[in-house]
Amino acid sequence: MSDVLLTIENVTGGYGEADILFDLNMKVHDGEVVVIVGPNGAGKSTAMKSVFGLLKIRGGTITYDGHDITHDTSDAIVRRGICYVPQTNNVFPTLTVHENLEMGAFVRKDDISDSLDRIYEFFPPLKEKRKLPAGTLSGGQRQMVAMGKALMLDPKLLLLDEPTAGLSPKYMDQIFSIVKQINELGIGILMVEQNAKQALGLADRGYVLASGKNRYEDTGANLLANREVAEMFLGG
Amino acid sequence: DDIKIGALMPLTGQLQELTPPILNGAKLAVEEANAAGGVMGNTVILEVKDTQLNPTVANDAAQKLVSVDGAVASVGPLASGITAAVANTVTINAKHPIVSPSATAPTITDLDDNDFVFRTTASDAYQGVALAQLMAEKGSNKVAVIFVNNDYGVGLAKSLEDAMALTGGTVTGSAAYEPKATSYRGELSKLAEGGAEELVVVGYPADGGIDIVRQALEEGFFSKFVFTDGMKAQGLIDNIGGANLAGSYGTAPRGVETEASKGFAKMYSDKFGADPSGPYIHNNYDAAMILMLAIEKAKSTDGTAIRDAMRAVASAPGDIVGPGEFAKAKELIAAGKDINYEGAAGSQDFDQNGDVAGTFEHWEVEGDALVTVKIF
Amino acid sequence: MEILQLVLYGTILGSILALGAVGVSLTFGILRFANFSHGDLMTIGAYVVFVVFTVMKLPLWLAIIVSLAVTAALTAIIDKLIYRNFRNSDPVILLISSFGMALILRSLIQLIWGPSTQVYEKGIQLAIKFGGGLRIKPDQIIILVGTVLLIIALHLFLRKTKMGKAMRAVADNAELARLTGINTEKVILCTWLMGGALAAAAGIFLGLDTRVFPEMGWNILLPVFAAAILGGIGNPYGAIAGGLVIGISQELSTQFIDPSYKPAVAFAIMVVILIVRPTGIFAGRSS
Amino acid sequence: MEGLINFGILFLTMAGIYGILSLGLNVQWGFTGMLNVGIAAFFAVGAYSSAIVTSVGDLPHWGGIGAPMIIGFAAAMIVSGIMAFFVGLITLNLRSDYLAIASIGIAEIIRLVLKNEEWMTGGVNGFTGISGKFNNIFDGGHALLYMIMVMVVLGIAYFLCERAYKSPWGRVQRAIRENEIAARAMGKNSLSFRLQSFVLGSAIMGLGGAVYTHFTGFISPEAFDPLLATFLIWVMLIAGGSGNNKGAILGAFIIWGVWSGTEFITSSILPADMATQGAYLRVLFIGILLQAILLTRPQGLLPENAPQPDKD
Amino acid sequence: MISIQSLSKSFGGVKAVNGCSFDIEQGTITGLIGPNGAGKTTLFNMIAGAFAPTSGKIIYQGQDVTGLRADQLFHKGIVRTFQIPHEFERMTALENLMMVPPGQNGENLFRTWFSWAGVRNQEREVRKKGEEVLEFLQLTHIRDELAGNLSGGQKKLLELGRTMMTEAKVVLLDEPGAGVNRTLLAKLAEMIKQLRDERGYTFALIEHDMDLIAHLCDPVVCMAQGAVLCQGDFESVRSNEEVLEAYLGSSAHQETEGKA
Ligand SMILES: Nc1ncnc2c1ncn2[C@@H]1O[C@H](COP(=O)(O)OP(=O)(O)OP(=O)(O)O)[C@@H](O)[C@H]1O
Ligand SMILES: Nc1ncnc2c1ncn2[C@@H]1O[C@H](COP(=O)(O)OP(=O)(O)OP(=O)(O)O)[C@@H](O)[C@H]1O
Ligand SMILES: [Mg+2]
Ligand SMILES: [Mg+2]
């Protein structure tokens, strides 16, 4: 396998006093799709936030591309080319759809019109709504804005927190195929998904988290085939 | 032991600009007394407290004066409303005499004060009459009136209008103004409609008076003004320019010129490097003087005793003493003689309500100076 | 005719209120709190011009530039020292802190410059007459033109520059802004610099139109807030309209009612507008 | 010594009155999240109402009924409450920022009415003839008795607020504060609940006004200047801990202590003839102390501590 | 039970719902599907009284309820959840539930002052009920956690839990499954069925998870562009060409096909 892009090593930490993650370990290699699954409240979103410096990390290190980023600020991390789409509150509600997308490219200095066109191609409904404040969109449309916004950066590693929640099956498929497409461009992807079957079907590797700890780690196909995993976490 | 006299003054808040020279009046008196060996042989200390022109703060300050600092009597407060509040809440109960140099509202007269509240300035009821008289003399028969919307402005404007009705003058329009506004052009434009020749301004420069005069001149609403005591301030001329105010005049409470009162002006300017031309400076000097003389006379720092000695030192009969003559007064008292203090701001004979009848000056703007034309 | 003249006066007062309100609105938009020290920043701005123009006798334009810069810098320093510590607190904490800051600034002004009234230029300035018997003073022309220029510049900044958009993004959701790679501290700094400069401009214009004294800014703070909220707080454009509505209605009111109720008129109109259009003249941000 | 006791009594009385006001604000802001910046209005209306019904004598304005003080207190609460009801009806469906400004506006209007309608309130000359019934009954020790009475009133107000907060009523108020749309979807008539909270808080503020009136024996519009009658109370609540009734009271005592106590510091370090500068320094101190309190305890001295359902 | 009659809602120029009519029959679990932005949530918002329709009528149990406020409709038995969770952030999970039951004694100020004992007794009952719901949703461990600190899925569950705290007649669920773990979701589906069967609740639910819809819902209504595209049982809707085109997309079609 190719080089390691992101390493989460023995990370312990939480939002306040109490720890939520315990000795967590994860890796994303160059050009890999990695999926995290697990019950609600397992710490999946928290694991992602730990990468972005939104957590008090009390142990362990996070490295990206050979650099220790454990204690970097979020915007510094973005500048390194990692992008994160949070699970909730992931658009700027009073900015228009167009401005939201522009913001996605905030740290880019070059011309962004090509990228904009590409996003509108991926998500035609957004083109119609480009002048509307993102706060007035439907739940699914917002999710599209959030994804589009992240893609505007042309990141090297993309962190997606339940990107398909609330999307119609048609767009869910589309998101998965977009994920595949961008992955084919060589972008690493770390994704939390509850639509685990499809997600694991697509993934190179998967992690199962429970109560802030690693429970299983395997290739996507193997996890899908694992009966115990399926019963406990994937809805049988 | 030192004897403490309180001074309740709005050091901050709306009238803050007016306060320092007024306070200086009392400081001058205290210094004079100390130079003459103090009161009852003790050094007098002037304990200054900020009222912020707010009754809640003033009450707190007064209570501190009485309870914590152990002041035996106080000069101030300046505003009538604050005076009433402090008297009702703190000083009357504490049997602590207060002498306001500037609470001119007629309501102070009727305060149920057990005779612990005095003032060394005449009630506005009198100044209104005096100003109306002067205006009749000067031929200002058709005027508009603008007055600050507080007890001072409302009371004085009313007494002026009443008096003008008797002297045959016409008020073409009158309006209260809110001190915190920034533009008075609307009010002025309305007042100008009545066709009055002069504008009577009842207020303080710092309270919006300057803005009113300036805007009236600049927009051509009025070019001549009649002022009351509050507006008598060098700052007004400095900022507007004497030339623009040529021919404007006003009244202010003022004692009949005596050698002694001229002496006060000299003492004041020697000490502070400025003329005591602003309002209530003389009155505050008198307030402090009378209090100290009363203590000397009473030979006691007990509030009730001081209260009872106030009229004895300030009113006839007795040998007349005036500003700058604390030492002399002290000797007379020591000799067991009656004294009658005739102050810088007037003869300061308290009536049974603790009020004084006033004489007033007619002042005018001449060049860049405030000039006293006569005292009547 | 006189009515038109009053509208003109109202526009001048309204411009001053509007500049103040835009500053309040900007900081509210980003930091979500009503800055009670804004009025005293205005006062500082006015006094800096007093020092440079009146005391040091340098040209007015230079004095204005110096004042905008000094006030902006001061605002940024205050943020670094105090407000920065409250980034994650309830906005009401900031509000109270800014109230304390207002007290600090005012007492410093009093300590430095004393309590008395100052004017930029002694004497009076006669009005120029123009069409239809309307009058205007040279200073007032400066105020009107200055306000228009500042507001155009602000508009271009907010709509066209990346930083302007980033400011709005931070206003929407600071955490997401950080995750998007926006340096929120830089955005906040920028907001303060602009807020401070606008406050200074409002204070200077107020000083030009009337006089300079320590409580000038504090006295005008309530109408400034009213203007900001009337226009839909957090919406700088609405704030301009709010300022004009309040300024003009105040000046006109004296023709119809007892001037002792003049401040009430502005508020009454505001309350009525709020009831008729609960989101301000222009819809503000939805919370 | 006696002097210090007297000052202590005055201090506690004022702090107690502010405590009552701060509790009233806590009901509105701490419980329900309504940004009332017009405290002065309810404070003043309570003060004048009580003054009017209890005053004696032939007065140049309303009053002269001579009712006992307790009736004055009741009148203050009722009139402030009724006023709050109508103010609430027209403003409470506004968003919080707008409620804030509307309340400032209405408060200023009310202050101007009190100031200008001389026939009713005495206008700028102030309201005279207020009976301080304690004066006659307990001459001499009345200040102490009054202070005790203030504490009792404060205690009662605290009890009412605390019960309200700890009950399902308080829980609904908090829910409305957190998310009004959801509270409505859960069947809570948010307008009615907010109105109740607004009226209760305002009635308590009115009660504070009544207690203030009989304490000072003289009221005038200056007493209800927004600085001391609105903003200071906000400072007290926030510094004390909004949402926490004990915090509201503690904040009132501490901030009033700072407000009043800084005087001693400046007057002890500065020579007497610098009294003017002393006054400015004092305000400076207050500002700095306030920042210090906020920096060290940003949640207030006693942070909100919602009652938790017990466990078995 | 509920009859929606040519309901429309526009925001500015946008017609979010445009002449939509269908009925929700008593005792059914009606599934509402449709592309993103079809107007499903907007429709729920109108039925639940979050805002009034621009035109059209809502008849509930033979009564015109168009334009009633959300809290009034709640008392008539219409309870809803939000697609984007609307939790009471700074209240604990348990409190979020306990605030729901209507008409609690302690919601009356005078009772809290003068009949505290009665209020406390009732509190105990409400608390028990809240704890039961938490247990059912497997949330007992976060009983005292502030709702704002819950994970995305936990918030959704809490949202659902609130509807279980009251005696509802109609429950409107806006995407109860989005972000919820599939194992738990299957349990929720069982519970929904159970509530319908045992207590006679009527459900309407918006969902994009076709497994859940297939498993639970009959009938299914598919909306597009603010209007009803087609309705019927799941099979018939699923095989409708237009639905395939607008909503399911071709691959999803195959996928569900393959499974069935
Ligand atoms: N407040 C609003 N202002 C303007 N447009 C709005 C508003 N609310 C919704 N819309 C628009 O109405 C349309 C329908 O939105 P709605 O939320 O009802 O969709 P939905 O069917 O629930 O979609 P999803 O499945 O993605 O949640 C969308 O195009 C949306 O942009
Ligand atoms: N801001 C926060 N402060 C405190 N605790 C938090 C916060 N956010 C999440 N938690 C807690 O951390 C735990 C893990 O939450 P996280 O959001 O990582 O779960 P998750 O695995 O993403 O779940 P889901 O699938 O429901 O989104 C939960 O128990 C939650 O209560
Ligand atoms: Mg999550
Ligand atoms: Mg929806």
JSON list of N, CA and C and ligand atoms in Angstrom, two decimals, chain A residues 139, chain E residues 41 83 174-175, ligand 4:
[
{"chain": "A", "resi": 139, "resn": "GLY", "atom": "N", "xyz": [-33.24, 20.15, 3.91]},
{"chain": "A", "resi": 139, "resn": "GLY", "atom": "CA", "xyz": [-32.15, 19.45, 4.58]},
{"chain": "A", "resi": 139, "resn": "GLY", "atom": "C", "xyz": [-31.17, 18.81, 3.62]},
{"chain": "E", "resi": 41, "resn": "THR", "atom": "N", "xyz": [-40.76, 18.63, 4.24]},
{"chain": "E", "resi": 41, "resn": "THR", "atom": "CA", "xyz": [-40.63, 19.26, 5.55]},
{"chain": "E", "resi": 41, "resn": "THR", "atom": "C", "xyz": [-41.56, 20.46, 5.66]},
{"chain": "E", "resi": 83, "resn": "GLN", "atom": "N", "xyz": [-36.53, 17.55, 11.40]},
{"chain": "E", "resi": 83, "resn": "GLN", "atom": "CA", "xyz": [-35.48, 16.92, 10.60]},
{"chain": "E", "resi": 83, "resn": "GLN", "atom": "C", "xyz": [-34.10, 17.28, 11.15]},
{"chain": "E", "resi": 174, "resn": "ASP", "atom": "N", "xyz": [-40.04, 13.47, 10.94]},
{"chain": "E", "resi": 174, "resn": "ASP", "atom": "CA", "xyz": [-39.28, 13.96, 9.80]},
{"chain": "E", "resi": 174, "resn": "ASP", "atom": "C", "xyz": [-37.90, 13.31, 9.80]},
{"chain": "E", "resi": 175, "resn": "GLU", "atom": "N", "xyz": [-37.75, 12.37, 8.93]},
{"chain": "E", "resi": 175, "resn": "GLU", "atom": "CA", "xyz": [-36.50, 11.61, 8.80]},
{"chain": "E", "resi": 175, "resn": "GLU", "atom": "C", "xyz": [-35.96, 11.08, 10.12]},
{"chain": "F", "resi": 4, "resn": "MG", "atom": "MG", "xyz": [-36.91, 17.92, 4.81]}
]
